[in-house]
Coordinates of C-alpha atoms and ligand atoms in Angstrom, one line a residue:
M1 CA 1.2 1.8 16.4
F2 CA -0.7 -0.3 13.9
L3 CA -4.2 -1.5 13.1
K4 CA -3.9 -5.3 13.3
N5 CA -7.3 -6.5 12.2
A6 CA -6.6 -5.5 8.5
W7 CA -5.2 -6.8 5.3
Y8 CA -1.8 -5.6 4.3
V9 CA 0.3 -6.5 1.2
A10 CA 2.9 -9.1 2.1
A11 CA 4.5 -9.6 -1.3
W12 CA 4.0 -9.8 -5.1
D13 CA 2.5 -13.3 -5.7
H14 CA 5.5 -14.5 -7.7
D15 CA 7.9 -13.6 -4.8
I16 CA 6.6 -16.4 -2.6
T17 CA 8.0 -19.7 -3.7
R18 CA 9.1 -23.1 -2.2
D19 CA 12.1 -21.3 -0.6
L20 CA 11.6 -20.3 3.0
Q21 CA 11.8 -16.5 3.3
Q22 CA 11.5 -14.1 6.1
I23 CA 9.4 -10.9 5.7
M24 CA 8.6 -8.3 8.3
V25 CA 5.2 -6.8 8.7
L26 CA 4.2 -4.5 11.6
G27 CA 7.5 -5.4 13.3
E28 CA 6.7 -9.1 13.3
K29 CA 9.0 -11.6 11.6
I30 CA 7.1 -14.0 9.4
C31 CA 8.3 -17.1 7.5
V32 CA 6.5 -17.4 4.1
F33 CA 6.5 -20.2 1.5
R34 CA 4.2 -22.2 -0.7
S35 CA 3.0 -25.8 0.1
E36 CA 3.5 -28.6 -2.4
V37 CA 0.3 -27.7 -4.1
G38 CA 1.2 -24.0 -4.3
A39 CA -0.9 -22.8 -1.3
L40 CA 0.5 -19.8 0.6
V41 CA 1.8 -20.3 4.1
A42 CA 2.9 -17.7 6.7
L43 CA 4.2 -18.7 10.1
E44 CA 5.6 -16.8 13.0
D45 CA 9.3 -16.9 12.2
A46 CA 10.6 -18.2 15.5
C47 CA 10.8 -21.8 16.7
P48 CA 9.1 -21.8 20.2
H49 CA 12.1 -23.7 21.6
R50 CA 15.1 -21.3 21.3
K51 CA 13.5 -18.8 18.8
L52 CA 15.7 -19.6 15.8
P53 CA 13.8 -18.3 12.8
L54 CA 12.1 -21.1 11.0
S55 CA 13.2 -19.5 7.7
K56 CA 16.8 -20.5 8.7
G57 CA 15.6 -24.2 8.7
R58 CA 14.5 -26.6 5.9
I59 CA 11.3 -27.1 4.0
K60 CA 10.3 -30.8 4.0
G61 CA 7.2 -31.4 2.0
D62 CA 4.5 -29.4 3.6
T63 CA 6.4 -28.9 6.9
V64 CA 9.2 -26.8 8.1
E65 CA 12.0 -28.2 10.1
C66 CA 13.9 -26.0 12.6
G67 CA 17.6 -25.8 11.8
Y68 CA 18.6 -26.0 15.5
H69 CA 16.9 -29.2 16.9
G70 CA 14.6 -30.3 14.2
L71 CA 11.2 -29.4 15.7
T72 CA 8.9 -29.7 12.7
F73 CA 5.8 -27.5 12.0
N74 CA 2.9 -28.0 9.6
C75 CA 1.2 -25.3 7.5
V76 CA -1.1 -24.3 10.4
G77 CA 1.8 -23.9 12.8
Q78 CA 1.3 -27.1 14.9
C79 CA 4.4 -28.9 15.9
V80 CA 4.3 -32.4 14.4
W81 CA 7.7 -33.7 15.6
A82 CA 10.0 -32.8 18.4
P83 CA 13.3 -34.5 19.5
G84 CA 13.7 -36.6 22.6
S85 CA 11.3 -39.2 24.1
G86 CA 9.0 -36.7 25.9
G87 CA 6.5 -36.4 23.1
I88 CA 5.4 -33.0 21.6
P89 CA 4.7 -30.3 24.2
S90 CA 1.1 -29.0 23.9
N91 CA 2.5 -25.4 23.6
A92 CA 4.8 -26.3 20.8
K93 CA 3.2 -24.2 18.1
V94 CA 3.6 -21.0 16.1
H95 CA 1.1 -18.4 14.9
A96 CA -0.2 -19.0 11.3
Y97 CA -1.3 -15.8 9.5
P98 CA -4.2 -15.9 7.0
L99 CA -3.1 -15.1 3.5
H100 CA -5.1 -14.3 0.3
E101 CA -3.9 -13.9 -3.3
K102 CA -5.6 -11.1 -5.3
Y103 CA -4.6 -8.5 -7.9
G104 CA -1.1 -10.2 -8.3
L105 CA -0.5 -9.4 -4.7
V106 CA -0.4 -11.6 -1.5
W107 CA -2.4 -10.1 1.3
I108 CA -1.8 -10.9 4.9
W109 CA -4.1 -10.6 7.9
M110 CA -2.2 -9.4 11.0
G111 CA -4.9 -9.6 13.6
N112 CA -7.3 -12.2 15.0
P113 CA -7.6 -14.9 12.3
A114 CA -11.3 -15.5 13.0
L115 CA -12.0 -12.0 11.7
A116 CA -10.1 -12.4 8.4
D117 CA -12.5 -12.0 5.4
P118 CA -11.0 -11.7 1.9
A119 CA -14.1 -9.6 1.0
D120 CA -12.6 -6.8 3.0
I121 CA -9.6 -6.5 0.7
F122 CA -9.3 -3.1 -1.1
E123 CA -11.6 -3.1 -4.1
I124 CA -9.9 -2.4 -7.5
E125 CA -12.3 -1.3 -10.2
N126 CA -11.3 -2.2 -13.7
Y127 CA -8.5 -4.6 -12.7
D128 CA -9.9 -7.3 -15.0
N129 CA -11.3 -4.9 -17.6
P130 CA -9.6 -5.7 -20.9
A131 CA -10.1 -2.1 -22.1
W132 CA -7.8 -0.9 -19.3
G133 CA -4.0 -1.1 -19.4
I134 CA -1.8 -1.7 -16.4
N135 CA 1.8 -0.8 -15.4
R136 CA 3.7 -2.0 -12.4
G137 CA 7.0 -1.3 -10.8
A138 CA 9.1 -2.9 -8.1
A139 CA 8.1 -2.4 -4.5
M140 CA 10.0 0.5 -2.9
E141 CA 11.6 0.6 0.6
L142 CA 11.0 3.8 2.5
D143 CA 12.9 4.8 5.6
C144 CA 9.9 6.5 7.1
N145 CA 6.8 5.7 9.1
Y146 CA 3.9 4.5 6.9
L147 CA 1.7 7.5 8.0
L148 CA 4.0 9.9 6.3
M149 CA 3.3 8.2 3.0
C150 CA -0.4 8.2 3.8
D151 CA -0.1 12.0 4.5
N152 CA 1.6 12.4 1.1
L153 CA -1.2 10.5 -0.7
L154 CA -3.8 12.8 0.9
D155 CA -2.0 15.9 -0.3
P156 CA -2.6 16.9 -3.9
T157 CA -0.6 20.2 -3.3
H158 CA 2.8 18.6 -2.9
V159 CA 3.1 17.8 -6.6
A160 CA 3.6 21.5 -7.3
W161 CA 7.0 21.4 -5.5
V162 CA 8.1 17.8 -5.4
H163 CA 7.1 16.7 -8.9
Q164 CA 7.9 19.7 -11.1
S165 CA 9.0 17.7 -14.1
S166 CA 6.0 15.4 -14.1
F167 CA 2.7 16.1 -12.3
A168 CA 3.0 19.8 -11.5
A169 CA 1.1 22.6 -13.2
D170 CA 0.5 26.2 -12.0
A171 CA -3.0 25.2 -10.8
T172 CA -1.7 22.6 -8.5
K173 CA -0.2 25.3 -6.2
D174 CA -3.3 27.0 -4.9
T175 CA -6.6 25.6 -6.2
P176 CA -8.6 25.0 -3.0
L177 CA -9.1 21.4 -1.8
R178 CA -12.3 19.6 -0.8
I179 CA -12.1 17.1 2.0
T180 CA -14.6 14.3 2.5
K181 CA -14.6 11.7 5.3
T182 CA -16.0 8.4 4.1
E183 CA -16.9 5.1 5.9
N184 CA -13.5 3.6 5.2
G185 CA -11.1 6.6 4.8
V186 CA -10.7 10.2 3.6
I187 CA -10.8 11.8 0.2
V188 CA -9.1 15.1 -0.7
H189 CA -10.0 16.3 -4.2
R190 CA -10.2 19.3 -6.5
W191 CA -11.0 20.1 -10.1
M192 CA -8.6 22.5 -11.8
M193 CA -10.1 24.1 -14.9
D194 CA -8.8 25.1 -18.2
H195 CA -5.0 24.8 -17.9
E196 CA -2.1 23.2 -19.7
P197 CA -1.7 19.5 -18.9
A198 CA 1.3 18.8 -16.7
P199 CA 4.4 17.3 -18.5
F200 CA 3.7 13.6 -17.7
Y201 CA 0.1 13.8 -18.8
R202 CA 0.9 15.9 -21.9
K203 CA 2.7 12.7 -23.2
V204 CA -0.3 10.5 -22.7
V205 CA -3.6 12.4 -23.2
E206 CA -5.2 12.0 -26.6
F207 CA -6.4 15.5 -27.2
E208 CA -4.8 18.9 -27.9
G209 CA -5.1 22.1 -26.0
N210 CA -6.0 22.9 -22.4
C211 CA -7.6 20.4 -20.0
D212 CA -9.8 20.3 -17.0
R213 CA -8.1 18.1 -14.4
L214 CA -9.3 16.1 -11.4
Q215 CA -7.0 15.2 -8.6
H216 CA -8.8 12.6 -6.4
Y217 CA -6.6 11.5 -3.5
E218 CA -8.1 8.8 -1.3
V219 CA -6.6 6.8 1.5
R220 CA -8.5 4.0 3.2
Y221 CA -7.7 2.4 6.5
P222 CA -5.2 1.2 7.4
S223 CA -2.9 2.5 4.6
H224 CA -4.1 1.9 1.1
A225 CA -4.6 4.7 -1.5
L226 CA -6.4 5.3 -4.8
I227 CA -5.1 8.4 -6.6
K228 CA -7.4 9.1 -9.5
A229 CA -6.3 11.5 -12.2
V230 CA -8.9 12.6 -14.8
F231 CA -7.9 14.8 -17.8
T232 CA -10.6 16.0 -20.2
P233 CA -10.7 18.8 -22.8
A234 CA -11.3 22.2 -21.2
G235 CA -15.0 22.8 -20.8
T236 CA -16.0 19.2 -20.4
G237 CA -14.8 18.6 -16.8
G238 CA -15.8 19.8 -13.3
P239 CA -18.1 18.1 -10.8
D240 CA -21.0 18.2 -13.3
G241 CA -19.0 17.9 -16.5
S242 CA -20.1 15.6 -19.3
L243 CA -16.5 14.5 -19.9
H244 CA -15.2 13.9 -23.5
E245 CA -14.8 10.7 -25.4
N246 CA -11.0 11.3 -25.2
T247 CA -11.0 11.7 -21.5
F248 CA -7.9 10.2 -20.0
I249 CA -8.2 8.4 -16.6
M250 CA -5.4 7.0 -14.6
D251 CA -6.1 5.1 -11.3
S252 CA -2.9 4.8 -9.3
Y253 CA -3.1 2.2 -6.5
N254 CA -0.7 2.5 -3.6
F255 CA -0.4 0.0 -0.7
M256 CA 1.8 0.8 2.2
T257 CA 2.9 -2.1 4.4
P258 CA 4.6 -1.0 7.6
T259 CA 7.8 -3.0 8.1
D260 CA 8.2 -1.4 11.5
E261 CA 7.7 2.1 13.0
G262 CA 10.4 3.6 10.9
R263 CA 10.3 1.7 7.7
T264 CA 7.6 1.0 5.0
R265 CA 7.4 -1.2 2.0
Y266 CA 5.5 0.5 -0.8
Y267 CA 3.6 -1.5 -3.5
W268 CA 2.0 0.3 -6.5
F269 CA 0.6 0.0 -9.9
Q270 CA -1.5 2.1 -12.3
L271 CA -4.6 1.3 -14.4
R272 CA -5.4 3.5 -17.4
N273 CA -8.3 3.7 -19.7
I274 CA -6.3 3.9 -23.0
R275 CA -4.1 1.6 -25.1
P276 CA -4.3 -1.5 -22.9
D277 CA -1.9 -3.5 -24.9
D278 CA 0.7 -0.8 -25.5
D279 CA 3.8 -2.2 -23.7
E280 CA 5.9 0.8 -24.6
L281 CA 3.4 3.1 -23.0
S282 CA 3.3 0.9 -19.9
R283 CA 7.1 0.9 -19.7
M284 CA 7.2 4.7 -20.0
M285 CA 4.5 5.2 -17.4
S286 CA 6.2 2.9 -14.9
E287 CA 9.6 4.6 -15.4
D288 CA 8.1 8.1 -15.0
V289 CA 6.0 7.1 -12.0
Q290 CA 8.9 5.4 -10.3
H291 CA 11.0 8.5 -10.8
A292 CA 8.2 10.6 -9.2
F293 CA 7.9 8.2 -6.3
E294 CA 11.7 8.4 -5.8
E295 CA 11.2 12.1 -5.4
D296 CA 8.6 11.4 -2.7
R297 CA 10.9 8.9 -1.0
D298 CA 13.8 11.5 -0.9
V299 CA 11.5 14.0 0.8
L300 CA 9.8 11.6 3.2
N301 CA 13.0 10.0 4.4
E302 CA 14.2 13.5 5.3
V303 CA 10.8 14.4 6.9
Q304 CA 11.0 11.3 9.0
K305 CA 14.4 12.5 10.3
G306 CA 13.2 16.1 10.7
M307 CA 10.0 15.2 12.6
S308 CA 11.7 12.6 14.9
N309 CA 14.6 15.0 15.9
K310 CA 12.8 18.3 15.9
T311 CA 14.2 21.0 18.3
S312 CA 11.2 23.3 17.8
P313 CA 7.5 22.6 17.4
H314 CA 6.2 21.9 13.9
I315 CA 3.1 23.6 12.5
D316 CA 0.0 22.4 10.5
L317 CA -1.6 24.2 7.6
P318 CA -5.2 24.2 6.3
I319 CA -4.0 21.9 3.4
D320 CA -3.2 19.3 6.1
G321 CA -6.9 18.8 7.0
G322 CA -7.4 15.5 5.2
Q323 CA -4.3 14.0 6.7
L324 CA -5.1 15.0 10.2
R325 CA -8.6 13.6 9.9
F326 CA -7.3 10.3 8.5
R327 CA -4.8 10.0 11.4
R328 CA -7.3 10.8 14.0
Q329 CA -9.8 8.2 12.8
L330 CA -7.1 5.5 12.4
Q331 CA -5.8 6.2 15.9
A332 CA -9.4 5.8 17.2
M333 CA -9.7 2.5 15.4
I334 CA -6.3 1.3 16.9
N335 CA -7.4 2.4 20.4
E336 CA -10.7 0.5 20.0
E337 CA -8.9 -2.6 18.8
R338 CA -6.5 -2.5 21.8
Q339 CA -9.4 -2.1 24.2
V340 CA -11.1 -5.2 22.8
D341 CA -7.8 -7.1 23.0
R342 CA -7.4 -6.1 26.7
Q343 CA -11.0 -7.2 27.4
M344 CA -10.4 -10.6 25.8
A345 CA -7.2 -11.1 27.7
E346 CA -8.9 -10.5 31.1
Ligands
FE2_1 FE1 4.2 12.5 -4.7

């Protein structure tokens, strides 16, 4: 089940071109392309006549011609030509999805188009800040439900076991978590004081010796995460810490787009407050992060199988508190949306 009145990431902006392409979001097949002036278009990928995907047809100027009988649709999904002498049936149309380009990503609104407001797209602090560097990797395909990835991104503890060569330190095993429910999601965070930086961060922090480390894991509805890592010399961190001029901050953005109930497309990039133009650093960070996310993928693909085919009940632990709260609230939002849809249909 999915929240439909929400923005999801459909693609990287450079992936949508003048070629007709099919993408799948929330189980819906969608034909995407750019108009002659470069505007983004997303149409339901099924001709209303015999349901051949429009992406199997031809682009003609700013219209799409079905590859079966030539029915032709404009950028808002209206049929503008149909074969035969009977004219164009009034119900010859396909749904047109609102799209918006931001942060190098194309965002798609899956619900009622009248409610689509680009101001509701996830806010990314420092995206245009020239003092911050960015590294990006390719989108990843996960063979699991999107909520398993949301669980993972509300779970600072898993790094101790899943990411031993990169993000793990002794303190990540058992320092207690703090859980906060916000207006638009859940935050799980903790400060770990005076310990050795984990291997990945040892390579990038610009100070010697031990650190105080913040793990801030935040997921916002429906499925977008900010994972903030702060590393500051021991004695300068903590909730009331002054931080040091050499404090290293990495904001990791993670956008999960459900392909369907069992598959997820995962877009990510990191912003860092050091060496913005250092391409070698960006490359190294992308490679290391991608390696860590592949570790997550291996675990989550197996968790999907384990949880869908379980022969005995699973258990929850106190560390799951943030995830369970997130899932409960998202489910309440989905239920509310369905109730409104039912009322409108009556
Ligand atoms: Fe992870």
